[in-house]
CSV table of C-alpha atoms in Angstrom, one decimal:
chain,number,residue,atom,x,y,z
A,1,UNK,CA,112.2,74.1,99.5
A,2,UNK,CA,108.5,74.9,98.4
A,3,UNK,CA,108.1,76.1,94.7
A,4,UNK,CA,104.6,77.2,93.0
A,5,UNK,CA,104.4,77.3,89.4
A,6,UNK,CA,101.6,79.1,87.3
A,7,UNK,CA,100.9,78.2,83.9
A,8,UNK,CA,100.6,79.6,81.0
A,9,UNK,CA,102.8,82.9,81.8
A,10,UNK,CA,100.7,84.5,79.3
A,11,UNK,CA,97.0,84.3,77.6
A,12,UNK,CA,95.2,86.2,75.5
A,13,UNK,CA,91.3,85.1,75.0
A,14,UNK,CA,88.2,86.4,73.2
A,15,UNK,CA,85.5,87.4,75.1
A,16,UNK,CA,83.1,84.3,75.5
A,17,UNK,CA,85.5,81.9,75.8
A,18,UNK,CA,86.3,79.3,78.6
A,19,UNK,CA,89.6,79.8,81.3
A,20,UNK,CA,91.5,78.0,82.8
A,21,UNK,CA,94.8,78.9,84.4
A,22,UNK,CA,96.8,76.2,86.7
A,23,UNK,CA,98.8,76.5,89.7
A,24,UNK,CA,100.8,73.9,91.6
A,25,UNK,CA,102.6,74.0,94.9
A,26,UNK,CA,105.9,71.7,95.6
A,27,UNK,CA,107.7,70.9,98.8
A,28,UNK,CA,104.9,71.1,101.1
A,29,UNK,CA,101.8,69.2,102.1
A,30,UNK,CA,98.1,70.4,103.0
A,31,UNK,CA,98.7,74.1,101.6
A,32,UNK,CA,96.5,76.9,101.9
A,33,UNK,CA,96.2,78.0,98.2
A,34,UNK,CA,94.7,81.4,97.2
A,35,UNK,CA,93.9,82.9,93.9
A,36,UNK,CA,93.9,87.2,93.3
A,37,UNK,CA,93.5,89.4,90.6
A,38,UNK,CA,96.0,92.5,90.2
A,39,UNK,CA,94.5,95.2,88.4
A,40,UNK,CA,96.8,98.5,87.6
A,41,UNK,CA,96.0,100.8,90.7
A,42,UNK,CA,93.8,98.4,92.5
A,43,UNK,CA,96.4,96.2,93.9
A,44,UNK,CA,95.9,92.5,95.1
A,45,UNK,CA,91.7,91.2,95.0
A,46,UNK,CA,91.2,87.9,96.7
A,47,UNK,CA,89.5,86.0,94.6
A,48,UNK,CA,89.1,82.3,96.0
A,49,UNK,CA,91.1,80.0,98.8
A,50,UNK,CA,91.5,76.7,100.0
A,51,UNK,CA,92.3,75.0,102.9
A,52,UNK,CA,91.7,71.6,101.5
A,53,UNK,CA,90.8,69.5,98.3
A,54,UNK,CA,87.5,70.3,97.4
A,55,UNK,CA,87.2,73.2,99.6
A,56,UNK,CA,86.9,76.4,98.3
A,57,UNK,CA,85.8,79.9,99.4
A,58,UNK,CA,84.5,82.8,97.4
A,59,UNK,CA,85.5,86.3,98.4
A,60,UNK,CA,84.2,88.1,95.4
A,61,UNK,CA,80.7,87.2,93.4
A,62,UNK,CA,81.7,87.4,89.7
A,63,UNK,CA,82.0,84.5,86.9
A,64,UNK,CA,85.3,82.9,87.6
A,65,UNK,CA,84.8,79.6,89.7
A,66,UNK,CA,87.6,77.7,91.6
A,67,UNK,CA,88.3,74.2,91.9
A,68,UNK,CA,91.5,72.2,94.2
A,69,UNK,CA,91.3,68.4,92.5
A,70,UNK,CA,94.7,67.8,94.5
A,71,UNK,CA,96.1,68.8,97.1
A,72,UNK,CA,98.8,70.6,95.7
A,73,UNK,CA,96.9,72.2,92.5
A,74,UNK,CA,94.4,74.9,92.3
A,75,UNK,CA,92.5,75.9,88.6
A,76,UNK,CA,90.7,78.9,88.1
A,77,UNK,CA,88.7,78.6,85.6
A,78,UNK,CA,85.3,80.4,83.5
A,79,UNK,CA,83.2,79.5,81.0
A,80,UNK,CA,82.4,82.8,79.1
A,81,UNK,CA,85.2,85.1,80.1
A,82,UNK,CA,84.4,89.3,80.2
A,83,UNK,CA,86.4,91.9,79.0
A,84,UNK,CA,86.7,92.9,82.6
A,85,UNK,CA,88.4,89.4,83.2
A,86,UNK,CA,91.5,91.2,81.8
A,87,UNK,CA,94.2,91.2,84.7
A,88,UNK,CA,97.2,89.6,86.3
A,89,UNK,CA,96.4,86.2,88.0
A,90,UNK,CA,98.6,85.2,90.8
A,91,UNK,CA,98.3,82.4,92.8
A,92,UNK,CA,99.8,81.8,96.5
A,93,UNK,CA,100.4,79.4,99.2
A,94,UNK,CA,101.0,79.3,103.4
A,95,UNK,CA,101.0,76.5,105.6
A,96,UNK,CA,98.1,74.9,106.7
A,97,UNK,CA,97.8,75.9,109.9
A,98,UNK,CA,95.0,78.7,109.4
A,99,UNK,CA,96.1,82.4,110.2
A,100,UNK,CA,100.2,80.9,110.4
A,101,UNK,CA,102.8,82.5,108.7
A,102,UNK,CA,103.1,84.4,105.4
A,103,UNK,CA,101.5,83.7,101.4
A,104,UNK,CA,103.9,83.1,98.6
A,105,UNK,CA,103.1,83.9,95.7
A,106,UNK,CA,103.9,82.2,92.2
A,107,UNK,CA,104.6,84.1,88.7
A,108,UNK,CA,101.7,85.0,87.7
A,109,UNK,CA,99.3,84.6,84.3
A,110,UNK,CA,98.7,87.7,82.3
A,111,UNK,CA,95.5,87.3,80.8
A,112,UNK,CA,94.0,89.7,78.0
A,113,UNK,CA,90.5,89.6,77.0
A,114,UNK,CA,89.6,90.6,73.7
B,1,UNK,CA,87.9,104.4,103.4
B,2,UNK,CA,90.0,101.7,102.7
B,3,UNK,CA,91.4,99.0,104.8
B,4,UNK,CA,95.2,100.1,103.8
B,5,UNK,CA,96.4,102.8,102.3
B,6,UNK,CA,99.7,103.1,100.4
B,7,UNK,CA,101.3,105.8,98.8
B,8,UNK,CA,101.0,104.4,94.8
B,9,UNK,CA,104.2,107.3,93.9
B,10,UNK,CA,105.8,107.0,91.7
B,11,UNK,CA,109.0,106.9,93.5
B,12,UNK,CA,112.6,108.3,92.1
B,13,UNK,CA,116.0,108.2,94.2
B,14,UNK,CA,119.8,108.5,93.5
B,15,UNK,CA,121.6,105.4,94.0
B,16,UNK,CA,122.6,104.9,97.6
B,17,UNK,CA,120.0,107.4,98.8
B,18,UNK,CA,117.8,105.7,102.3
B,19,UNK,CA,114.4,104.9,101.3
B,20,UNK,CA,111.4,105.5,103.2
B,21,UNK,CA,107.9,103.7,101.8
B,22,UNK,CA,104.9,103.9,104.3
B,23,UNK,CA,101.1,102.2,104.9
B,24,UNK,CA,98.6,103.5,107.1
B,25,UNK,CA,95.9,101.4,107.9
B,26,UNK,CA,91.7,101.1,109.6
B,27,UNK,CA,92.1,97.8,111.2
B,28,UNK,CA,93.2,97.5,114.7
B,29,UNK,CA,93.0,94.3,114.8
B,30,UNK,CA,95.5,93.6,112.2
B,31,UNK,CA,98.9,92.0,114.2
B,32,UNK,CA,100.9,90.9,111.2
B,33,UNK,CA,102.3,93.1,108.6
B,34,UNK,CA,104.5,91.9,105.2
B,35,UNK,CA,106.5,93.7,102.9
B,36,UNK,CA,106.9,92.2,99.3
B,37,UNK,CA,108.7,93.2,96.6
B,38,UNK,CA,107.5,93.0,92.7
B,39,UNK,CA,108.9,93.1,89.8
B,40,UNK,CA,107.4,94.1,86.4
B,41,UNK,CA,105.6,91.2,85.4
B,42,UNK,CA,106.6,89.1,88.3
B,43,UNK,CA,104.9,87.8,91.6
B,44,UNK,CA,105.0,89.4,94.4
B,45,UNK,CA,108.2,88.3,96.9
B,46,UNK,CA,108.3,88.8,100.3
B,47,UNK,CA,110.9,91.0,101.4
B,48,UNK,CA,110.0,91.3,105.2
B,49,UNK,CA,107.5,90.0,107.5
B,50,UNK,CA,106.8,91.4,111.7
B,51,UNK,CA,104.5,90.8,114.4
B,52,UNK,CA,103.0,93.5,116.2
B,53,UNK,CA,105.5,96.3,117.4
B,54,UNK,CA,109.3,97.1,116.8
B,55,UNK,CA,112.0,97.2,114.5
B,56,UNK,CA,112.8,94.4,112.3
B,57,UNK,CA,116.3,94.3,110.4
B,58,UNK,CA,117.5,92.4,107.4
B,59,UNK,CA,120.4,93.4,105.5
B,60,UNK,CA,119.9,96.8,104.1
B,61,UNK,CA,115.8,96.6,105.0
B,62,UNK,CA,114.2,97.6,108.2
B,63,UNK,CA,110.6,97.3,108.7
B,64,UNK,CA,108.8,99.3,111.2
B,65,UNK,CA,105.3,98.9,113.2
B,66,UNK,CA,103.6,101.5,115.1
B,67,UNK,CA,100.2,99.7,115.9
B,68,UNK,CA,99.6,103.0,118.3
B,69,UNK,CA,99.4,105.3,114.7
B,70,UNK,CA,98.6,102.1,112.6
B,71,UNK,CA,101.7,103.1,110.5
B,72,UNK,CA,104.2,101.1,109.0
B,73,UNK,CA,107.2,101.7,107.3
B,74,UNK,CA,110.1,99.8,105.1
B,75,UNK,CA,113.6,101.6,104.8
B,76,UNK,CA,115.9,100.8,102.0
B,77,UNK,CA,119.8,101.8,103.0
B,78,UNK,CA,122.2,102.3,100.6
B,79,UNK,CA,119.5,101.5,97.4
B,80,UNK,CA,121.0,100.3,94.3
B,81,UNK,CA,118.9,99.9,90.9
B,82,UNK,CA,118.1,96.9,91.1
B,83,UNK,CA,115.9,97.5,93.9
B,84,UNK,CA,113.6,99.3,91.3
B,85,UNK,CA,110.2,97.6,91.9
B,86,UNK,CA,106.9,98.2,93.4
B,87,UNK,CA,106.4,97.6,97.0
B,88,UNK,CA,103.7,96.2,98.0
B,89,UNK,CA,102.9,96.2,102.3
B,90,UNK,CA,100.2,93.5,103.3
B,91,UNK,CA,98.7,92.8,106.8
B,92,UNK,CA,96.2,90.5,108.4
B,93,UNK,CA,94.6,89.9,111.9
B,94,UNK,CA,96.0,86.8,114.1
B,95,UNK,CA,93.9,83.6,113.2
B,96,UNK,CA,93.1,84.9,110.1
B,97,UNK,CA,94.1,83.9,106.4
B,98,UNK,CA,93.3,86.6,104.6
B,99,UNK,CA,95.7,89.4,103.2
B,100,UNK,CA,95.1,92.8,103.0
B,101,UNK,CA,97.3,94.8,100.7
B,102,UNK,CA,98.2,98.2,99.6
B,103,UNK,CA,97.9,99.5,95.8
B,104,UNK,CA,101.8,99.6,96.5
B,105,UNK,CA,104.6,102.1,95.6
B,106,UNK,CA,106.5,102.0,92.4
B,107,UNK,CA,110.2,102.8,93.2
B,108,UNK,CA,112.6,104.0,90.3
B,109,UNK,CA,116.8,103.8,91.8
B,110,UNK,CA,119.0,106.0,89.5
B,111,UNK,CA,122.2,105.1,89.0
């Protein structure tokens, strides 16, 4: 069975400082990986996907930047966070067959921007 | 207007009391509809996931599409507490990857 793990679980950062939050997928090959932002009353922002290493997709203009090294890991990362950065991180995967089947999300990273 | 609207709630029932939680949404061309289920402080699950039209049972959920009113529902029978937890409904279009959610709806079960 496929499992996606998110670390840390929880991060607290003063403004100005770098990111970086992980995600890896197991049980499956050639994911399509996704990163969002959950904001209280906002629900689920796209951020960034991938259908492959090195490919990535921007859906919103803002200083977070995405990067797939592997094929089973996706970072989000900055390198001056905002106070607006503030959220709830999830990542999520489907099959690589574009527009097939469902995402699956991982546990999430709380990060608080100071 | 946005692409889906959801009810945010909140949301309180007895325990074993049905359920109804809705989305309406813009986009005809969207052909696939999810419902997951989150936790505080959890990721999203996904509870239930239809193509197109119809009636979709699992257990005590049922989802339901009406692409003619662009409505869809999820119906919780006999709810217990420990189906506290927002509800979150999603949809796309067919060849598409992205998602497009609703704010979701925060349901509170009372024993």
């Amino acid at each position: 069975s496929q499992t996606i793990h998110q670390w840390p679980a929880t991060l607290v950062q003063p403004v100005g400082s770098p990111l970086s939050l992980e995600c890896t997928v197991e049980g499956t090959s050639n994911p399509n990986l996704y990163w969002y932002r959950q904001a209280a009353g906002r629900g689920l922002q796209l951020l960034f996907y991938s259908v492959g290493i090195g490919q990535i997709s921007s859906e919103v203009p803002q200083n977070l930047s995405a990067s797939r090294p592997q094929d089973r890991q996706f970072i989000l990362s900055s390198k001056k966070l905002l106070l607006s950065d503030s959220g709830f991180y999830l990542c999520a995967w489907s099959r690589d067959r574009p527009g097939q089947g469902t995402q699956y999300f991982g546990p999430g990273t709380r990060l608080l921007v100071l | 207007q946005k692409e889906v609207e959801q009810d945010p709630g909140p949301l309180s029932v007895p325990e074993g009391a049905i359920v109804s939680l809705n989305c309406t949404y813009s986009n005809s061309a969207f052909q696939y509809f999810m419902w997951y289920r989150q936790y505080s402080r959890k990721g999203p699950e996904l509870l239930m996931y239809t193509y197109s039209s119809g009636n979709k049972e699992d257990g005590r959920f049922t989802a339901q599409v009406d692409k003619s009113s662009k409505y869809i529902s999820l119906f919780i029978r006999d709810s217990q507490p420990s189906d506290s937890a927002t509800y979150l409904c999603a949809m796309r279009a067919a060849g598409a990857n992205n998602l497009f959610f609703g704010t979701g709806t925060r349901l509170t079960v009372i024993p």
